[in-house]
Amino acid sequence: MKRNIFLTLLVFVIFSGCSLKEETKMEDWKIQNDPYYKHKKSQFDVLSQNDRYETIMLGDSITDEGSWDELLNKDTIQNRGISGDTTSGVLDRLDSVNKNIQQVFIMIGVNDIMRGKEVDEIYANYLKIIQTFRDKNIKVYIQSTLYIGETRKANFNPKIEELNKRLEKYAKENKLVFINLNHILAPHKVLKKEFTFDDLHLNGTAYKLWAKEIKKYF
C-alpha cells in the first residue's frame, strides 16, 4: 500500500513539471504499467508459440471487445487488442507475433489522440508498426481509426481525420489495403448513435458490419 502511494506521488511530481512532449511520454508509461495492459501482454507472450493462428486483429479496446472468431466464423484469428492501448503500447508488444501469422488488421490511434499526442508522433509510430510486420512478410491491412461520437468528439475528430488521411495516402503509395470503416460507421465524421452506447465503443450491430466489410480479405 505504501509503495503504491509513493509511486502515485512520484508520478504526480514528475508529471506536474513536464512539457507537453514529456506528458505524453508519461501517459505511455502509465498505460504500459497498467495492470490490464501488463496482464494481457504477458498472456500474449505465453501464447506466442501457438502455431495454429494465421490472422491478428490488432488494436485497443475497440478491437479487444470484438469476438472475432465468431464474427468472422474463423478459428485461426488471434484477438490482440488491449483496452486503453496506444501506438507506443503496440510497438512494445510486437515481439510476441508468431511466425505463422500471415496477415494483420490494425486499428489504433484514438487513445493517443484523446491523451494529447500530436498526429506526427502517432503517424511515425504507426509506420514503425507497419514496417515490423512487412519485415516479417505479413500482409498489413490498415483500418481507419474510428471517429468519436457526438458527446465525446470535442477536438478529437479533426485529428482522427488527419491521421486517416495520412494512413490512406501511405497505403496507396505502398500498395497496402486501407479499409475505411468510417464510411459505414461514421459517414458524417461522427460515430453514429445507433452503433454505440458511449460514443466511443461499438455495439453488436457495428461489429457485425465491421466483420462483413473485412470478410472479403479472408
Short mmCIF file of C-alpha atoms in Angstrom, two decimals:
data_model
loop_
_atom_site.label_atom_id
_atom_site.label_comp_id
_atom_site.label_asym_id
_atom_site.label_seq_id
_atom_site.Cartn_x
_atom_site.Cartn_y
_atom_site.Cartn_z
CA MET A 1 0.00 0.00 0.00
CA LYS A 2 2.77 2.47 0.98
CA ARG A 3 4.67 1.59 -2.18
CA ASN A 4 1.62 2.35 -4.36
CA ILE A 5 1.13 5.70 -2.62
CA PHE A 6 4.81 6.54 -3.14
CA LEU A 7 4.63 5.67 -6.85
CA THR A 8 1.48 7.72 -7.28
CA LEU A 9 3.10 10.74 -5.63
CA LEU A 10 6.25 10.27 -7.69
CA VAL A 11 4.26 10.20 -10.92
CA PHE A 12 2.34 13.31 -9.83
CA VAL A 13 5.51 15.25 -9.01
CA ILE A 14 7.19 14.29 -12.28
CA PHE A 15 4.06 14.86 -14.33
CA SER A 16 3.36 18.31 -12.85
CA GLY A 17 6.65 19.71 -14.12
CA CYS A 18 6.61 18.16 -17.58
CA SER A 19 6.38 19.72 -21.02
CA LEU A 20 3.62 18.50 -23.35
CA LYS A 21 6.02 16.04 -25.01
CA GLU A 22 7.12 14.73 -21.62
CA GLU A 23 3.49 14.49 -20.53
CA THR A 24 2.64 12.21 -23.46
CA LYS A 25 5.62 10.02 -22.59
CA MET A 26 4.33 9.87 -19.03
CA GLU A 27 0.91 8.81 -20.35
CA ASP A 28 2.60 5.99 -22.31
CA TRP A 29 4.42 4.94 -19.14
CA LYS A 30 1.16 4.83 -17.18
CA ILE A 31 -0.65 2.84 -19.86
CA GLN A 32 2.12 0.27 -20.24
CA ASN A 33 2.31 -0.13 -16.46
CA ASP A 34 -1.44 -0.51 -16.10
CA PRO A 35 -2.22 -3.99 -14.70
CA TYR A 36 -4.66 -4.79 -17.52
CA TYR A 37 -2.06 -3.98 -20.18
CA LYS A 38 0.65 -5.94 -18.37
CA HIS A 39 -1.59 -8.97 -17.81
CA LYS A 40 -2.72 -9.06 -21.43
CA LYS A 41 0.82 -8.57 -22.76
CA SER A 42 2.14 -11.36 -20.53
CA GLN A 43 -0.62 -13.64 -21.81
CA PHE A 44 0.29 -12.83 -25.41
CA ASP A 45 3.92 -13.61 -24.63
CA VAL A 46 2.97 -17.00 -23.18
CA LEU A 47 0.84 -17.80 -26.24
CA SER A 48 3.37 -16.59 -28.80
CA GLN A 49 4.43 -20.12 -29.72
CA ASN A 50 0.93 -21.22 -30.72
CA ASP A 51 1.30 -22.04 -34.43
CA ARG A 52 -2.35 -22.61 -35.39
CA TYR A 53 -3.24 -18.94 -35.98
CA GLU A 54 -2.96 -17.06 -39.28
CA THR A 55 -4.58 -13.67 -38.65
CA ILE A 56 -4.18 -10.98 -35.99
CA MET A 57 -6.75 -8.34 -35.10
CA LEU A 58 -4.55 -5.67 -33.52
CA GLY A 59 -5.58 -2.58 -31.61
CA ASP A 60 -7.08 -1.09 -28.47
CA SER A 61 -10.41 -1.64 -26.66
CA ILE A 62 -12.42 -1.36 -29.88
CA THR A 63 -10.57 -4.43 -31.16
CA ASP A 64 -10.30 -6.05 -27.73
CA GLU A 65 -14.10 -6.15 -27.32
CA GLY A 66 -14.72 -7.96 -30.62
CA SER A 67 -15.48 -11.70 -30.67
CA TRP A 68 -13.58 -12.07 -33.91
CA ASP A 69 -13.55 -15.84 -34.24
CA GLU A 70 -17.36 -15.82 -34.16
CA LEU A 71 -17.85 -12.59 -36.09
CA LEU A 72 -15.72 -13.91 -38.95
CA ASN A 73 -16.50 -17.59 -38.42
CA LYS A 74 -12.79 -18.38 -38.34
CA ASP A 75 -10.88 -20.27 -35.65
CA THR A 76 -7.46 -19.08 -36.85
CA ILE A 77 -7.84 -15.47 -35.66
CA GLN A 78 -6.00 -14.01 -32.69
CA ASN A 79 -7.51 -11.04 -30.88
CA ARG A 80 -4.56 -8.85 -29.97
CA GLY A 81 -6.48 -5.82 -28.78
CA ILE A 82 -5.76 -4.28 -25.39
CA SER A 83 -8.16 -1.80 -23.86
CA GLY A 84 -6.55 1.62 -23.46
CA ASP A 85 -3.62 0.82 -25.73
CA THR A 86 -1.75 3.31 -27.91
CA THR A 87 0.68 3.13 -30.82
CA SER A 88 3.56 3.10 -28.32
CA GLY A 89 1.97 0.23 -26.42
CA VAL A 90 1.53 -1.78 -29.61
CA LEU A 91 5.17 -1.21 -30.55
CA ASP A 92 6.18 -2.55 -27.15
CA ARG A 93 4.47 -5.90 -27.71
CA LEU A 94 5.19 -6.88 -31.30
CA ASP A 95 7.80 -9.44 -30.31
CA SER A 96 5.02 -11.91 -29.44
CA VAL A 97 3.89 -12.32 -33.07
CA ASN A 98 4.01 -15.96 -34.10
CA LYS A 99 5.98 -16.98 -37.19
CA ASN A 100 2.87 -18.49 -38.82
CA ILE A 101 0.90 -15.25 -38.89
CA GLN A 102 0.08 -14.30 -42.47
CA GLN A 103 -1.98 -11.12 -42.12
CA VAL A 104 -2.81 -8.41 -39.62
CA PHE A 105 -5.70 -5.96 -39.40
CA ILE A 106 -4.66 -2.84 -37.48
CA MET A 107 -6.79 -0.17 -35.82
CA ILE A 108 -5.01 2.05 -33.33
CA GLY A 109 -4.55 5.74 -32.53
CA VAL A 110 -7.70 7.02 -30.87
CA ASN A 111 -6.26 6.74 -27.35
CA ASP A 112 -3.12 8.57 -28.47
CA ILE A 113 -5.29 11.42 -29.73
CA MET A 114 -7.50 11.52 -26.65
CA ARG A 115 -4.38 11.73 -24.47
CA GLY A 116 -2.99 14.71 -26.37
CA LYS A 117 -0.41 13.20 -28.72
CA GLU A 118 0.27 15.03 -31.95
CA VAL A 119 -0.59 13.32 -35.22
CA ASP A 120 3.07 13.47 -36.33
CA GLU A 121 4.12 11.22 -33.45
CA ILE A 122 1.17 8.86 -33.83
CA TYR A 123 1.78 8.51 -37.56
CA ALA A 124 5.51 7.86 -37.03
CA ASN A 125 4.72 5.09 -34.53
CA TYR A 126 2.11 3.64 -36.88
CA LEU A 127 4.67 3.38 -39.68
CA LYS A 128 7.05 1.55 -37.36
CA ILE A 129 4.28 -0.94 -36.54
CA ILE A 130 3.54 -1.48 -40.22
CA GLN A 131 7.22 -1.90 -41.10
CA THR A 132 7.67 -4.52 -38.36
CA PHE A 133 5.02 -6.66 -40.00
CA ARG A 134 6.27 -6.04 -43.52
CA ASP A 135 9.76 -7.12 -42.46
CA LYS A 136 8.18 -10.44 -41.45
CA ASN A 137 6.33 -10.72 -44.79
CA ILE A 138 2.98 -10.36 -43.03
CA LYS A 139 0.26 -8.72 -45.11
CA VAL A 140 -0.94 -5.49 -43.49
CA TYR A 141 -4.49 -4.16 -43.63
CA ILE A 142 -4.83 -0.62 -42.26
CA GLN A 143 -8.26 0.00 -40.82
CA SER A 144 -9.33 3.61 -40.36
CA THR A 145 -9.23 4.94 -36.83
CA LEU A 146 -12.90 5.44 -35.96
CA TYR A 147 -14.42 8.82 -35.32
CA ILE A 148 -15.79 9.51 -31.85
CA GLY A 149 -19.50 10.13 -31.19
CA GLU A 150 -21.24 13.44 -30.59
CA THR A 151 -20.87 13.74 -26.80
CA ARG A 152 -17.15 12.88 -26.80
CA LYS A 153 -15.89 14.26 -30.09
CA ALA A 154 -14.54 17.58 -28.68
CA ASN A 155 -11.43 18.41 -30.70
CA PHE A 156 -10.51 14.79 -31.32
CA ASN A 157 -12.24 14.07 -34.63
CA PRO A 158 -10.22 16.58 -36.72
CA LYS A 159 -7.03 14.83 -35.58
CA ILE A 160 -8.58 11.43 -36.34
CA GLU A 161 -9.39 12.68 -39.83
CA GLU A 162 -5.83 13.93 -40.32
CA LEU A 163 -4.35 10.62 -39.17
CA ASN A 164 -6.62 8.65 -41.50
CA LYS A 165 -5.73 10.84 -44.47
CA ARG A 166 -2.05 10.21 -43.88
CA LEU A 167 -2.56 6.47 -43.45
CA GLU A 168 -4.71 6.20 -46.57
CA LYS A 169 -2.10 8.10 -48.59
CA TYR A 170 0.68 5.87 -47.22
CA ALA A 171 -1.32 2.74 -48.05
CA LYS A 172 -1.90 3.89 -51.62
CA GLU A 173 1.76 4.77 -52.14
CA ASN A 174 2.96 1.46 -50.69
CA LYS A 175 0.35 -0.85 -52.23
CA LEU A 176 -1.33 -1.68 -48.92
CA VAL A 177 -5.04 -2.04 -48.28
CA PHE A 178 -6.73 0.81 -46.42
CA ILE A 179 -10.19 -0.13 -45.11
CA ASN A 180 -12.31 2.94 -44.43
CA LEU A 181 -14.79 1.76 -41.81
CA ASN A 182 -15.88 5.33 -41.17
CA HIS A 183 -17.83 5.26 -44.43
CA ILE A 184 -20.10 2.74 -42.72
CA LEU A 185 -20.00 3.64 -39.03
CA ALA A 186 -19.39 7.40 -39.16
CA PRO A 187 -20.36 8.71 -42.62
CA HIS A 188 -20.67 12.28 -41.35
CA LYS A 189 -17.37 12.23 -39.44
CA VAL A 190 -19.11 11.42 -36.14
CA LEU A 191 -19.73 7.88 -34.87
CA LYS A 192 -23.45 7.21 -35.37
CA LYS A 193 -25.53 6.83 -32.22
CA GLU A 194 -27.05 3.60 -33.48
CA PHE A 195 -23.65 1.91 -33.28
CA THR A 196 -22.57 2.84 -29.74
CA PHE A 197 -23.75 3.22 -26.17
CA ASP A 198 -20.98 5.57 -25.03
CA ASP A 199 -19.94 7.42 -28.22
CA LEU A 200 -16.62 5.58 -28.33
CA HIS A 201 -17.01 1.79 -28.19
CA LEU A 202 -19.12 -0.33 -30.51
CA ASN A 203 -22.26 -2.41 -30.11
CA GLY A 204 -23.05 -5.73 -31.73
CA THR A 205 -24.58 -4.22 -34.88
CA ALA A 206 -21.41 -2.22 -35.54
CA TYR A 207 -19.17 -5.26 -35.10
CA LYS A 208 -21.35 -7.24 -37.49
CA LEU A 209 -20.97 -4.54 -40.15
CA TRP A 210 -17.22 -4.31 -39.48
CA ALA A 211 -16.84 -8.06 -39.88
CA LYS A 212 -18.86 -8.03 -43.11
CA GLU A 213 -16.56 -5.36 -44.51
CA ILE A 214 -13.34 -7.31 -43.91
CA LYS A 215 -14.57 -10.85 -44.71
CA LYS A 216 -13.60 -10.32 -48.33
CA TYR A 217 -9.93 -10.32 -47.30
CA PHE A 218 -10.00 -13.87 -45.91
#
